[in-house]
XYZ file of C-alpha atoms in Angstrom:
224
model
C 80.966 -89.040 34.296
C 82.573 -88.355 30.607
C 84.499 -84.625 30.617
C 82.528 -84.361 27.116
C 79.041 -81.894 27.217
C 78.056 -85.196 24.955
C 76.724 -87.103 28.283
C 74.542 -84.046 29.069
C 72.897 -83.670 25.727
C 71.596 -87.621 25.288
C 70.392 -87.499 29.105
C 67.890 -84.526 28.516
C 67.225 -85.902 24.944
C 66.291 -89.253 26.995
C 64.425 -87.665 29.476
C 62.025 -85.544 27.084
C 61.650 -87.776 24.496
C 60.229 -86.075 22.586
C 62.313 -83.018 20.107
C 63.924 -80.520 21.255
C 65.672 -76.832 19.502
C 69.582 -76.689 20.765
C 67.858 -73.569 22.580
C 65.510 -75.685 24.782
C 68.611 -78.199 25.166
C 70.263 -75.569 26.767
C 68.060 -74.715 29.128
C 67.459 -77.816 30.547
C 70.889 -79.594 30.427
C 73.122 -79.375 33.856
C 75.961 -77.453 32.329
C 77.745 -76.532 29.423
C 77.244 -73.159 27.199
C 74.802 -73.306 24.199
C 77.493 -73.192 21.909
C 79.367 -76.013 23.747
C 76.106 -77.565 23.669
C 75.360 -77.389 19.760
C 79.445 -78.351 18.887
C 78.021 -82.031 21.464
C 74.768 -81.659 19.172
C 75.970 -81.918 16.519
C 79.121 -83.885 17.103
C 76.273 -86.841 17.985
C 74.147 -86.491 15.005
C 77.537 -86.712 13.050
C 77.707 -90.502 15.060
C 73.498 -90.994 14.321
C 72.928 -91.197 17.882
C 70.628 -87.887 17.951
C 69.047 -87.203 14.081
C 68.737 -82.776 13.701
C 65.434 -82.165 11.797
C 64.414 -78.653 9.362
C 61.358 -77.074 11.418
C 60.350 -73.682 10.107
C 63.702 -70.814 10.595
C 64.429 -74.481 13.283
C 66.338 -77.767 13.913
C 64.699 -79.562 16.144
C 67.254 -82.928 17.415
C 65.645 -85.910 19.211
C 67.694 -88.727 20.269
C 67.763 -92.536 17.766
C 66.377 -94.860 20.101
C 67.288 -97.733 16.645
C 71.039 -96.205 18.202
C 72.553 -99.148 20.322
C 73.823 -96.616 21.943
C 70.689 -95.447 23.255
C 70.262 -97.666 26.047
C 73.036 -95.630 26.712
C 71.332 -91.910 26.870
C 68.724 -93.850 29.279
C 71.245 -94.814 31.748
C 73.078 -91.541 31.471
C 68.839 -90.263 32.693
C 68.883 -92.300 35.209
C 72.175 -92.182 36.707
C 70.859 -89.014 40.006
C 68.284 -92.018 40.355
C 70.308 -95.030 40.972
C 72.947 -92.646 42.832
C 70.375 -91.359 45.557
C 69.505 -95.256 45.967
C 72.493 -96.174 46.498
C 72.946 -93.560 49.051
C 69.739 -94.780 51.037
C 70.556 -98.409 50.449
C 73.447 -97.596 52.613
C 72.174 -95.482 55.534
C 69.767 -98.258 55.617
C 72.741 -100.564 57.663
C 74.065 -96.943 59.897
C 74.047 -97.731 62.910
C 72.394 -95.500 64.518
C 70.152 -94.638 61.673
C 71.287 -91.029 61.136
C 67.913 -88.616 62.397
C 68.661 -87.148 58.898
C 70.626 -86.825 55.531
C 70.445 -84.780 52.577
C 72.725 -84.021 49.225
C 72.530 -80.936 48.381
C 74.286 -78.317 46.382
C 75.185 -78.385 43.154
C 74.951 -83.010 43.073
C 70.744 -82.552 43.688
C 70.452 -79.140 41.322
C 72.131 -81.680 39.112
C 74.837 -78.590 37.765
C 77.551 -79.870 38.498
C 81.156 -80.583 36.492
C 82.752 -83.897 36.586
C 85.616 -82.651 38.969
C 82.443 -81.016 41.871
C 81.937 -82.280 45.213
C 79.106 -84.162 46.190
C 77.798 -82.442 49.345
C 75.623 -84.922 52.300
C 74.505 -83.450 55.848
C 74.194 -86.085 58.080
C 72.383 -85.563 61.499
C 72.854 -87.681 63.896
C 71.785 -88.684 67.709
C 74.588 -87.228 69.791
C 76.831 -89.294 72.034
C 76.827 -89.506 75.631
C 78.759 -86.604 77.016
C 78.685 -84.607 73.862
C 77.421 -81.621 75.274
C 76.836 -80.867 79.258
C 73.318 -80.141 77.830
C 71.452 -81.645 75.284
C 68.132 -80.487 73.337
C 65.403 -79.859 76.462
C 62.789 -81.454 74.961
C 60.371 -77.931 74.422
C 63.258 -77.418 72.251
C 62.074 -80.428 70.358
C 58.731 -79.906 70.490
C 58.521 -76.616 69.832
C 59.801 -78.253 65.852
C 57.418 -78.917 63.776
C 58.521 -82.243 63.520
C 58.384 -82.472 67.504
C 60.052 -84.900 69.822
C 57.403 -88.059 69.561
C 59.897 -90.962 68.719
C 63.178 -88.599 68.194
C 66.109 -90.888 70.247
C 68.870 -88.193 70.323
C 71.092 -90.312 72.157
C 72.846 -92.554 71.217
C 75.913 -95.388 73.181
C 76.990 -96.086 69.871
C 80.766 -94.688 69.845
C 82.104 -91.724 67.550
C 84.814 -94.316 66.124
C 81.534 -96.396 64.827
C 80.607 -93.941 63.989
C 83.298 -91.927 61.977
C 83.892 -95.226 60.441
C 80.219 -95.092 58.858
C 81.550 -92.088 57.471
C 84.540 -93.014 56.416
C 83.206 -95.651 54.438
C 80.411 -93.880 53.094
C 82.959 -91.469 51.174
C 84.960 -94.635 49.652
C 81.424 -96.147 48.429
C 80.290 -92.237 46.945
C 84.172 -92.421 45.711
C 83.248 -95.379 43.736
C 79.958 -94.810 42.095
C 80.841 -91.373 40.826
C 84.477 -90.339 40.694
C 83.772 -87.481 42.945
C 84.401 -87.519 45.947
C 81.991 -86.113 48.786
C 81.885 -84.244 51.413
C 79.974 -84.605 54.212
C 78.313 -82.098 57.066
C 78.104 -84.261 60.695
C 76.084 -82.239 62.971
C 74.791 -83.806 66.090
C 71.796 -83.142 66.752
C 71.612 -80.277 68.885
C 74.120 -79.348 66.705
C 71.489 -79.625 63.413
C 68.803 -77.310 65.767
C 70.819 -74.717 66.633
C 71.278 -74.284 62.973
C 68.273 -74.841 62.538
C 66.753 -71.216 65.665
C 69.617 -69.086 63.636
C 68.954 -70.437 60.114
C 72.335 -69.899 58.529
C 73.442 -69.897 55.404
C 73.544 -73.379 55.564
C 70.203 -74.284 56.175
C 68.838 -71.492 53.452
C 71.098 -73.634 50.716
C 68.769 -77.252 52.244
C 65.736 -74.816 51.758
C 66.320 -74.559 48.618
C 67.269 -77.231 46.845
C 67.446 -80.814 49.216
C 67.396 -84.308 48.014
C 65.909 -85.996 51.018
C 67.702 -89.528 51.894
C 66.228 -90.231 54.871
C 64.910 -88.794 57.658
C 63.122 -89.325 61.454
C 62.090 -85.697 61.483
C 58.985 -85.660 60.225
C 58.491 -83.547 56.390
C 58.447 -79.717 57.616
C 62.168 -80.298 58.387
C 63.706 -78.151 55.865
C 60.810 -74.538 56.222
C 62.408 -72.066 58.186
C 60.763 -71.954 61.542
C 57.831 -69.469 62.284
């Protein structure tokens, strides 16, 4: 949303709710070097939206809540939560409902830049005839989330599903200005990725933000 580091600095100060040194801001900010963040802090102090106070040998910085732009800092702090909310609202209308949807990578970790892609994993039921064989009840039952209540074959056409993906890509572009990169897996392919514990699954285990899950609470854990 902003090519400078002012946004990350303001978001950190808004979330912290207390005075921070530049070093503390650098540890909490999703991007930016300490030198770059220091310059941004000096600029914001000059504009009056951030106050600087000497404390011993350090200078601490605090968001000036009386400044007319302070509300923007609160909005920046809440942008990721707003993005997750919009994702969930959009996915709630899908037919069939995704079995699993999660954001991973830099967007989930909050360390991406203005030109970073947003990475989304979507797991769907399989289409009729998509595979010569489908996940067996034994395979499903062996997983932590089991097979109860999971509809793993859908009558929805691939074209309808792809249309929903295309619309979501367009929506995310309008919301954020960033591109949405989707990994679209059938449940069968997801189970295979999980069984082999691929690099994708390792990424997801580490930092995924769950948006939708019909697979219980253990879907991201490595199988025993």
